[in-house]
Every structure is written in C-alpha cells, then in structure tokens.
mmCIF file of C-alpha atoms and ligand atoms in Angstrom:
data_model
loop_
_atom_site.group_PDB
_atom_site.id
_atom_site.type_symbol
_atom_site.label_atom_id
_atom_site.label_comp_id
_atom_site.label_asym_id
_atom_site.label_seq_id
_atom_site.Cartn_x
_atom_site.Cartn_y
_atom_site.Cartn_z
ATOM 1 C CA MET I 727 34.104 -84.738 51.624
ATOM 2 C CA THR I 728 36.220 -85.401 50.140
ATOM 3 C CA THR I 729 37.772 -82.758 46.465
ATOM 4 C CA MET I 730 38.632 -84.843 43.546
ATOM 5 C CA SER I 731 38.338 -83.204 41.427
ATOM 6 C CA LYS I 732 40.905 -80.319 42.308
ATOM 7 C CA ARG I 733 44.091 -80.261 41.426
ATOM 8 C CA THR I 734 47.147 -82.419 43.063
ATOM 9 C CA ALA I 735 50.233 -80.337 45.227
ATOM 10 C CA LEU I 736 52.890 -83.123 46.210
ATOM 11 C CA ILE I 737 55.787 -81.997 48.899
ATOM 12 C CA THR I 738 58.252 -83.392 49.864
ATOM 13 C CA GLY I 739 59.873 -82.560 52.665
ATOM 14 C CA ALA I 740 56.634 -81.990 54.565
ATOM 15 C CA SER I 741 56.679 -82.816 58.078
ATOM 16 C CA ALA I 742 58.853 -79.298 58.601
ATOM 17 C CA GLY I 743 59.976 -76.260 58.121
ATOM 18 C CA ILE I 744 59.788 -74.928 53.900
ATOM 19 C CA GLY I 745 57.971 -78.164 53.313
ATOM 20 C CA GLU I 746 55.532 -78.231 55.930
ATOM 21 C CA ARG I 747 54.944 -74.073 54.491
ATOM 22 C CA PHE I 748 53.966 -75.040 51.738
ATOM 23 C CA SER I 749 51.702 -77.664 52.459
ATOM 24 C CA HIS I 750 50.202 -74.420 54.318
ATOM 25 C CA ARG I 751 49.660 -72.412 51.331
ATOM 26 C CA LEU I 752 48.811 -74.794 48.785
ATOM 27 C CA ALA I 753 45.660 -76.178 51.065
ATOM 28 C CA ARG I 754 45.059 -72.391 51.318
ATOM 29 C CA GLU I 755 45.402 -72.087 47.651
ATOM 30 C CA GLY I 756 42.314 -75.172 47.416
ATOM 31 C CA TYR I 757 44.566 -78.205 46.741
ATOM 32 C CA ASN I 758 44.916 -81.259 47.600
ATOM 33 C CA LEU I 759 47.940 -82.668 49.083
ATOM 34 C CA ILE I 760 50.301 -85.892 48.856
ATOM 35 C CA LEU I 761 52.892 -85.557 52.071
ATOM 36 C CA VAL I 762 55.938 -86.907 52.421
ATOM 37 C CA ALA I 763 58.233 -87.213 54.388
ATOM 38 C CA ARG I 764 60.484 -90.053 56.763
ATOM 39 C CA ARG I 765 58.523 -88.843 59.954
ATOM 40 C CA ARG I 766 54.922 -90.878 59.844
ATOM 41 C CA GLU I 767 53.622 -89.554 62.782
ATOM 42 C CA ARG I 768 54.168 -85.357 62.091
ATOM 43 C CA LEU I 769 52.740 -85.826 58.314
ATOM 44 C CA GLU I 770 49.318 -87.593 60.022
ATOM 45 C CA ALA I 771 49.113 -84.540 62.116
ATOM 46 C CA LEU I 772 50.121 -82.209 59.684
ATOM 47 C CA ALA I 773 47.305 -83.921 57.164
ATOM 48 C CA GLU I 774 44.334 -83.806 60.074
ATOM 49 C CA SER I 775 44.693 -80.585 60.662
ATOM 50 C CA LEU I 776 45.444 -79.242 56.139
ATOM 51 C CA ALA I 777 42.455 -81.119 55.785
ATOM 52 C CA GLY I 778 40.395 -79.754 58.570
ATOM 53 C CA LYS I 779 41.043 -76.143 58.240
ATOM 54 C CA TYR I 780 41.032 -75.989 54.396
ATOM 55 C CA GLY I 781 38.532 -79.057 53.724
ATOM 56 C CA VAL I 782 41.097 -80.631 51.595
ATOM 57 C CA ASP I 783 41.771 -84.172 50.661
ATOM 58 C CA VAL I 784 45.081 -85.023 52.397
ATOM 59 C CA ARG I 785 47.209 -88.108 51.893
ATOM 60 C CA VAL I 786 50.817 -89.083 53.384
ATOM 61 C CA LEU I 787 53.686 -91.452 52.027
ATOM 62 C CA SER I 788 55.389 -91.824 54.865
ATOM 63 C CA GLU I 789 58.988 -92.945 52.428
ATOM 64 C CA ASP I 790 63.113 -92.127 53.315
ATOM 65 C CA LEU I 791 64.749 -90.905 49.934
ATOM 66 C CA GLY I 792 67.890 -92.002 50.254
ATOM 67 C CA ASP I 793 66.418 -95.056 49.343
ATOM 68 C CA PRO I 794 66.482 -95.560 45.711
ATOM 69 C CA GLN I 795 63.871 -97.162 45.786
ATOM 70 C CA ALA I 796 61.195 -94.358 46.873
ATOM 71 C CA PRO I 797 61.150 -92.211 43.446
ATOM 72 C CA SER I 798 58.834 -94.925 42.051
ATOM 73 C CA ARG I 799 57.051 -96.491 44.778
ATOM 74 C CA ILE I 800 55.281 -93.033 45.727
ATOM 75 C CA ILE I 801 54.749 -92.299 42.108
ATOM 76 C CA ASP I 802 53.193 -96.009 41.705
ATOM 77 C CA GLN I 803 51.165 -94.960 44.903
ATOM 78 C CA VAL I 804 49.481 -92.076 43.434
ATOM 79 C CA GLN I 805 49.370 -94.267 40.386
ATOM 80 C CA THR I 806 46.945 -96.867 41.996
ATOM 81 C CA TRP I 807 45.330 -94.036 43.807
ATOM 82 C CA ASP I 808 44.512 -92.758 40.669
ATOM 83 C CA LEU I 809 45.750 -89.405 41.128
ATOM 84 C CA HIS I 810 48.198 -87.191 38.451
ATOM 85 C CA VAL I 811 50.058 -84.769 40.432
ATOM 86 C CA ASP I 812 49.539 -81.238 39.102
ATOM 87 C CA PHE I 813 52.038 -79.297 41.373
ATOM 88 C CA LEU I 814 55.580 -80.709 42.715
ATOM 89 C CA VAL I 815 57.654 -78.945 45.566
ATOM 90 C CA ASN I 816 61.017 -81.504 45.330
ATOM 91 C CA ASN I 817 62.067 -79.438 49.085
ATOM 92 C CA ALA I 818 63.529 -82.356 51.770
ATOM 93 C CA GLY I 819 67.427 -82.067 52.051
ATOM 94 C CA PHE I 820 70.190 -82.011 55.082
ATOM 95 C CA ALA I 821 73.109 -81.440 55.261
ATOM 96 C CA ALA I 822 75.555 -83.393 56.564
ATOM 97 C CA LYS I 823 77.243 -82.781 59.807
ATOM 98 C CA THR I 824 80.770 -83.033 59.241
ATOM 99 C CA SER I 825 83.204 -82.108 56.372
ATOM 100 C CA LEU I 826 84.452 -84.395 53.175
ATOM 101 C CA VAL I 827 86.892 -86.547 55.178
ATOM 102 C CA LYS I 828 85.755 -86.207 58.117
ATOM 103 C CA SER I 829 82.348 -88.043 57.166
ATOM 104 C CA GLU I 830 81.799 -91.277 56.618
ATOM 105 C CA TRP I 831 80.244 -92.232 52.715
ATOM 106 C CA PRO I 832 76.382 -92.933 53.697
ATOM 107 C CA GLU I 833 75.958 -90.248 54.873
ATOM 108 C CA LEU I 834 77.525 -88.503 51.817
ATOM 109 C CA GLN I 835 75.792 -91.114 49.553
ATOM 110 C CA GLN I 836 72.383 -89.510 51.306
ATOM 111 C CA GLU I 837 72.563 -85.705 50.405
ATOM 112 C CA ILE I 838 73.592 -86.836 46.639
ATOM 113 C CA GLN I 839 70.580 -89.862 47.107
ATOM 114 C CA VAL I 840 68.145 -87.380 48.890
ATOM 115 C CA MET I 841 68.735 -84.012 46.854
ATOM 116 C CA VAL I 842 69.997 -85.269 43.697
ATOM 117 C CA THR I 843 69.101 -87.734 42.564
ATOM 118 C CA ALA I 844 65.377 -88.295 43.955
ATOM 119 C CA LEU I 845 64.366 -84.523 43.327
ATOM 120 C CA THR I 846 65.761 -85.732 39.241
ATOM 121 C CA GLU I 847 64.107 -88.268 39.401
ATOM 122 C CA LEU I 848 60.125 -86.467 40.182
ATOM 123 C CA MET I 849 60.631 -84.103 38.810
ATOM 124 C CA ILE I 850 61.083 -85.502 34.862
ATOM 125 C CA ARG I 851 58.903 -88.606 36.345
ATOM 126 C CA PHE I 852 56.102 -85.651 37.228
ATOM 127 C CA GLY I 853 57.201 -83.361 35.029
ATOM 128 C CA LYS I 854 56.776 -85.994 31.494
ATOM 129 C CA GLN I 855 53.770 -86.017 32.607
ATOM 130 C CA MET I 856 52.848 -82.876 33.704
ATOM 131 C CA VAL I 857 53.948 -81.856 30.471
ATOM 132 C CA SER I 858 51.694 -84.550 28.516
ATOM 133 C CA ARG I 859 48.477 -83.377 30.261
ATOM 134 C CA GLY I 860 49.963 -79.215 28.937
ATOM 135 C CA TYR I 861 49.349 -77.752 32.370
ATOM 136 C CA GLY I 862 51.696 -78.090 35.326
ATOM 137 C CA HIS I 863 54.545 -76.659 38.707
ATOM 138 C CA ILE I 864 57.143 -78.105 39.435
ATOM 139 C CA VAL I 865 59.860 -75.974 42.241
ATOM 140 C CA ASN I 866 63.052 -77.032 43.347
ATOM 141 C CA VAL I 867 64.444 -76.161 46.441
ATOM 142 C CA SER I 868 67.876 -74.778 45.844
ATOM 143 C CA SER I 869 69.659 -72.360 48.518
ATOM 144 C CA LEU I 870 71.860 -69.078 48.305
ATOM 145 C CA ALA I 871 74.628 -70.504 48.365
ATOM 146 C CA ALA I 872 74.548 -72.186 44.915
ATOM 147 C CA PHE I 873 75.373 -68.767 43.869
ATOM 148 C CA ALA I 874 78.317 -68.229 47.425
ATOM 149 C CA PRO I 875 81.828 -69.065 47.896
ATOM 150 C CA THR I 876 81.472 -73.625 48.146
ATOM 151 C CA PRO I 877 83.302 -73.395 51.933
ATOM 152 C CA ALA I 878 85.897 -76.774 52.258
ATOM 153 C CA GLY I 879 84.560 -79.270 51.762
ATOM 154 C CA MET I 880 81.012 -79.602 51.701
ATOM 155 C CA LEU I 881 78.629 -80.987 49.107
ATOM 156 C CA TYR I 882 76.040 -79.057 49.929
ATOM 157 C CA THR I 883 77.052 -76.461 47.565
ATOM 158 C CA GLY I 884 77.917 -78.218 44.326
ATOM 159 C CA ILE I 885 73.993 -80.764 44.763
ATOM 160 C CA LYS I 886 73.064 -76.974 45.313
ATOM 161 C CA SER I 887 74.141 -75.424 42.309
ATOM 162 C CA TYR I 888 71.981 -78.884 40.810
ATOM 163 C CA VAL I 889 69.724 -78.708 41.418
ATOM 164 C CA LEU I 890 69.604 -74.661 40.071
ATOM 165 C CA ASN I 891 70.639 -75.712 36.732
ATOM 166 C CA ALA I 892 68.667 -78.795 36.284
ATOM 167 C CA SER I 893 65.810 -77.078 37.477
ATOM 168 C CA GLU I 894 67.100 -73.410 34.691
ATOM 169 C CA SER I 895 67.409 -76.754 32.358
ATOM 170 C CA ALA I 896 63.764 -78.301 32.600
ATOM 171 C CA ASP I 897 61.886 -74.751 32.456
ATOM 172 C CA MET I 898 63.774 -74.565 29.112
ATOM 173 C CA GLU I 899 62.014 -77.760 27.494
ATOM 174 C CA PHE I 900 58.723 -77.922 29.805
ATOM 175 C CA LYS I 901 57.537 -74.954 29.891
ATOM 176 C CA ARG I 902 57.130 -74.815 25.819
ATOM 177 C CA SER I 903 53.984 -77.430 27.113
ATOM 178 C CA GLY I 904 52.433 -74.795 29.654
ATOM 179 C CA VAL I 905 54.603 -76.697 32.369
ATOM 180 C CA HIS I 906 56.696 -74.663 34.400
ATOM 181 C CA VAL I 907 60.380 -75.316 36.869
ATOM 182 C CA THR I 908 61.213 -72.844 39.399
ATOM 183 C CA ALA I 909 65.040 -72.610 41.673
ATOM 184 C CA LEU I 910 63.877 -71.250 45.122
ATOM 185 C CA CYS I 911 66.831 -70.429 46.065
ATOM 186 C CA PRO I 912 66.598 -69.577 50.691
ATOM 187 C CA GLY I 913 69.261 -67.809 51.857
ATOM 188 C CA PHE I 914 69.289 -68.680 56.023
ATOM 189 C CA THR I 915 65.494 -69.686 57.528
ATOM 190 C CA TYR I 916 64.565 -70.239 60.618
ATOM 191 C CA THR I 917 63.783 -73.984 60.374
ATOM 192 C CA GLU I 918 64.819 -76.775 61.610
ATOM 193 C CA PHE I 919 67.847 -77.593 59.497
ATOM 194 C CA HIS I 920 70.675 -76.118 61.268
ATOM 195 C CA ASP I 921 69.932 -78.226 64.240
ATOM 196 C CA VAL I 922 69.830 -81.213 62.345
ATOM 197 C CA GLN I 923 72.944 -79.781 60.671
ATOM 198 C CA GLY I 924 74.543 -79.289 64.226
ATOM 199 C CA THR I 925 75.611 -75.853 62.876
ATOM 200 C CA ARG I 926 73.123 -74.005 64.802
ATOM 201 C CA ASP I 927 75.480 -71.343 67.457
ATOM 202 C CA LEU I 928 76.802 -71.066 64.652
ATOM 203 C CA VAL I 929 74.874 -69.570 62.515
ATOM 204 C CA SER I 930 72.799 -67.746 65.106
ATOM 205 C CA LYS I 931 76.027 -65.579 65.488
ATOM 206 C CA LEU I 932 74.415 -63.912 62.538
ATOM 207 C CA PRO I 933 72.058 -60.609 62.628
ATOM 208 C CA SER I 934 68.987 -60.862 61.432
ATOM 209 C CA VAL I 935 68.742 -59.898 58.204
ATOM 210 C CA PHE I 936 70.139 -62.730 56.916
ATOM 211 C CA TRP I 937 66.838 -64.148 58.051
ATOM 212 C CA GLN I 938 63.564 -65.208 56.286
ATOM 213 C CA ASP I 939 60.088 -66.877 58.249
ATOM 214 C CA ALA I 940 59.207 -69.841 55.832
ATOM 215 C CA GLU I 941 55.932 -68.282 55.062
ATOM 216 C CA THR I 942 57.818 -65.052 53.174
ATOM 217 C CA VAL I 943 60.184 -67.593 51.168
ATOM 218 C CA VAL I 944 57.173 -70.595 50.268
ATOM 219 C CA ASP I 945 55.255 -67.278 49.249
ATOM 220 C CA ALA I 946 58.765 -65.869 47.217
ATOM 221 C CA GLY I 947 58.395 -69.170 45.512
ATOM 222 C CA TYR I 948 54.530 -69.667 45.295
ATOM 223 C CA ARG I 949 54.306 -66.535 43.597
ATOM 224 C CA ALA I 950 57.815 -66.907 41.216
ATOM 225 C CA VAL I 951 56.525 -70.632 39.586
ATOM 226 C CA LEU I 952 53.040 -69.515 39.062
ATOM 227 C CA ALA I 953 54.596 -66.273 36.961
ATOM 228 C CA GLY I 954 56.725 -69.129 34.941
ATOM 229 C CA ARG I 955 60.070 -67.645 36.662
ATOM 230 C CA PRO I 956 62.938 -70.269 36.712
ATOM 231 C CA VAL I 957 65.077 -68.745 39.320
ATOM 232 C CA CYS I 958 63.682 -67.087 43.011
ATOM 233 C CA VAL I 959 65.438 -65.568 45.159
ATOM 234 C CA PRO I 960 63.443 -64.541 48.111
ATOM 235 C CA GLY I 961 64.635 -60.454 49.758
ATOM 236 C CA ALA I 962 66.475 -57.572 48.452
ATOM 237 C CA PHE I 963 69.232 -58.942 50.909
ATOM 238 C CA ASN I 964 69.417 -62.266 49.839
ATOM 239 C CA LYS I 965 69.612 -61.317 45.655
ATOM 240 C CA THR I 966 72.353 -58.658 46.847
ATOM 241 C CA MET I 967 74.318 -61.525 47.817
ATOM 242 C CA GLY I 968 73.307 -63.867 45.475
ATOM 243 C CA GLY I 969 74.267 -60.810 42.783
ATOM 244 C CA LEU I 970 77.274 -60.170 44.639
ATOM 245 C CA SER I 971 78.062 -63.075 44.791
ATOM 246 C CA ARG I 972 78.048 -64.046 40.917
ATOM 247 C CA ILE I 973 80.300 -61.089 40.086
ATOM 248 C CA LEU I 974 83.430 -62.417 42.220
ATOM 249 C CA PRO I 975 86.372 -63.348 40.753
ATOM 250 C CA GLU I 976 87.219 -67.197 40.512
ATOM 251 C CA ALA I 977 89.705 -66.510 43.277
ATOM 252 C CA LEU I 978 88.926 -64.559 45.604
ATOM 253 C CA ARG I 979 85.590 -67.299 45.266
ATOM 254 C CA TYR I 980 88.382 -70.037 46.248
ATOM 255 C CA ARG I 981 90.190 -67.849 48.987
ATOM 256 C CA LEU I 982 87.135 -67.100 50.817
ATOM 257 C CA GLY I 983 85.601 -70.593 50.460
ATOM 258 C CA SER I 984 88.747 -72.145 51.602
ATOM 259 C CA ARG I 985 88.313 -70.394 55.431
ATOM 260 C CA GLY I 986 85.247 -72.840 55.953
ATOM 261 C CA ARG I 987 81.925 -73.136 56.947
ATOM 262 C CA ILE I 988 79.480 -70.225 58.202
ATOM 263 C CA TYR I 989 76.825 -72.349 57.619
HETATM 264 N N1 NAP A 512 67.070 -73.570 56.692
HETATM 265 C C1 NAP A 512 67.578 -72.961 55.574
HETATM 266 O O1 NAP A 512 68.813 -72.021 56.309
HETATM 267 C C2 NAP A 512 67.785 -73.533 54.489
HETATM 268 C C3 NAP A 512 68.079 -72.295 53.265
HETATM 269 C C4 NAP A 512 68.462 -72.638 51.940
HETATM 270 C C5 NAP A 512 67.616 -73.938 51.481
HETATM 271 N N2 NAP A 512 67.540 -74.733 52.343
HETATM 272 C C6 NAP A 512 66.687 -76.244 51.829
HETATM 273 O O2 NAP A 512 65.234 -76.259 51.883
HETATM 274 C C7 NAP A 512 65.169 -77.242 52.019
HETATM 275 C C8 NAP A 512 63.706 -77.799 53.463
HETATM 276 O O3 NAP A 512 64.918 -78.139 54.331
HETATM 277 P P1 NAP A 512 63.555 -76.729 56.230
HETATM 278 O O4 NAP A 512 64.629 -75.218 56.274
HETATM 279 O O5 NAP A 512 62.658 -76.779 55.970
HETATM 280 O O6 NAP A 512 64.679 -77.833 57.125
HETATM 281 P P2 NAP A 512 64.001 -78.630 58.336
HETATM 282 O O7 NAP A 512 63.091 -77.710 58.891
HETATM 283 O O8 NAP A 512 64.887 -78.947 58.474
HETATM 284 O O9 NAP A 512 63.057 -79.761 57.092
HETATM 285 C C9 NAP A 512 63.964 -80.639 57.008
HETATM 286 C C10 NAP A 512 62.822 -81.716 56.078
HETATM 287 O O10 NAP A 512 62.936 -82.335 54.361
HETATM 288 C C11 NAP A 512 62.833 -83.821 55.176
HETATM 289 N N3 NAP A 512 63.848 -85.404 55.421
HETATM 290 C C12 NAP A 512 64.731 -85.158 55.102
HETATM 291 N N4 NAP A 512 65.802 -85.793 54.626
HETATM 292 C C13 NAP A 512 64.613 -87.384 54.182
HETATM 293 C C14 NAP A 512 65.038 -88.593 53.809
HETATM 294 N N5 NAP A 512 65.917 -88.917 53.688
HETATM 295 N N6 NAP A 512 63.854 -88.586 52.811
HETATM 296 C C15 NAP A 512 62.685 -88.049 53.254
HETATM 297 N N7 NAP A 512 62.485 -85.989 54.203
HETATM 298 C C16 NAP A 512 63.548 -86.556 54.159
HETATM 299 C C17 NAP A 512 62.485 -83.658 56.386
HETATM 300 O O11 NAP A 512 61.766 -85.208 56.792
HETATM 301 P P3 NAP A 512 61.360 -86.410 58.366
HETATM 302 O O12 NAP A 512 62.740 -85.940 58.765
HETATM 303 O O13 NAP A 512 60.510 -87.091 58.333
HETATM 304 O O14 NAP A 512 61.947 -87.015 57.426
HETATM 305 C C18 NAP A 512 62.184 -82.361 57.023
HETATM 306 O O15 NAP A 512 60.252 -82.519 56.568
HETATM 307 C C19 NAP A 512 66.251 -78.241 51.953
HETATM 308 O O16 NAP A 512 66.212 -79.338 50.792
HETATM 309 C C20 NAP A 512 67.766 -77.177 52.387
HETATM 310 O O17 NAP A 512 68.528 -77.405 51.845
HETATM 311 C C21 NAP A 512 67.074 -74.197 53.511
#
C-alpha cells in the first residue's frame, strides 16, 4: 500500500551512519522517504527494510553529490514524481584523508562540493519551496568541529563552520514563514566516518566519554528542529566542550590547532 498523502523526507548520505539512523527515525515518525547516496545496493536494502517495517513509501536516488549537477537532478526527479520535500536532512559528508599540502585538489574540491555547494543548493532550493508552502524542516549536519580550534591543514572545520553559519542565517529568514533550519553539531559518533577518513586508529584512543551513538545524535537533531532550535550540540559533554572552545582566546586556539589533527 502506498501512503502518498503522508509528508516526505529527503535524506542525503542515507546509506550509512547518521543518515541511515535519520532514515529509520523519520520512517518511524511516518514520513515517506527519498534516500540519497552513491551506494545504490545499500539504499535499496534499507528502502526495502523500512518500507516493510513502517509501511511508508521509500524511493532511492543513487547520486554522487560531488557532481555539480546532482542537486538539480535530485530536485527535478522529486518534481517528476510529483512530490514535495517537507523534511530535508543534508547529512552526506566526509573529511579528506591527508593535509592541504599532501591532498590532490580534486579530493579537496569534492569536500567543498558535497558539504558546501550541494548542501547549500538543496537547502535553498527545497527551502524556498517549503517557504512558499509555509511549512518545513531542514537539518544540516555540521560538527562540534565548527566550534573547536581548527587543526593544521584541514578544510573540514572551516566547511563545518560554514554549515553552522549558513544554517543559522537561513533559519533567521525561513522561520518567518514557518520553516525551521537546525545545524546539528555532533561530536565523535560511532559510524563509518573515521574508517573512510583513515583515522580509526587515532580516534580509537579517545575515551568513551567523547563518543555517542548515531541514534542519540539523530534523536537530539530531530527534536531540536521540531522545537525550532537553530543549533543543536547533542550531549552535555559536547555542549561543555563546544562552549569552552568558543571562549578560548584566539592566540591559544591557533596554538592548539597548530599541534595537528586529533580526528
Ligand atoms: N562520525 C562522526 O564522528 C561525525 C562527527 C561530526 C559530524 N559528522 C558528520 O556527519 C555526517 C554523516 O557522517 P557519518 O558519521 O554518518 O559518516 P559515514 O558513516 O561515513 O556516512 C557518510 C554518508 O555520506 C555519504 N556520502 C559521502 N560522500 C558522498 C557523495 N559524494 N555523494 C553522496 N553521498 C555521499 C555516504 O554514502 P555513499 O558512500 O554511499 O555515497 C554515507 O551515506 C557528515 O556530514 C559528517 O561530517 C560526523
């Protein structure tokens, strides 16, 4: 049975980690889903399982958000399906494996394309549609790294700071029309992120107090956007770390960052 009268959520990076957990949560809340990532087989397996478990309509879009045309194709496909997106989770992301000097430009360019350009295009183009309907929710996945001293040779923290600022700015404008945007800023979360980045051995040394599971992160983000909170740092430990980071003097932030990456 299809359930097309329900609201629709679109989740990027739904094939793993935080995006996969968001897909479970939004299906449980009764949303029909559009799942986006590159690995089609994973998306199809997830779609089948969620449709069976929650009785929602789940569609799959295998797209590489590093392709500048991908957001347009996604928006066109949603229109072709005669759907509109009521809940957008801009979650897809990764961090470059090496430093600015050691990386090849295409890898850095992909970081910007996936987490800045594609995220922004989807937020603004779907956001404008939500504004015209007077209803909608957007969660942009930033990071606690947006508050922390930026480590030497990383674009990632600058990108996540952008996501935080762009989300706040969009929320200030969109909320006048009943559309809420939240920057979700998790700390270390148990997903495949550090395996993809190649830093699993490094971060495994961190004590368990630094870590959260993806379900906890998703629950905090979901509740924050429903409550109209523009920034969500999940967990008391992360809130404390984020708050302390914000009041560090600039010279100390620079010195700490210069020591290199801890993630
Ligand atoms: N885990 C952490 O400690 C942590 C902390 C703070 C913030 N975050 C942020 O949380 C978000 C989700 O990460 P995660 O921890 O869940 O990592 P993950 O388990 O590695 O999942 C990343 C997701 O992004 C998708 N993705 C990556 N590149 C893509 C591309 N070019 N096109 C389309 N999809 C792409 C992947 O799907 P495919 O490979 O199938 O394309 C996957 O579904 C990211 O934005 C990350 O920066 C993570």
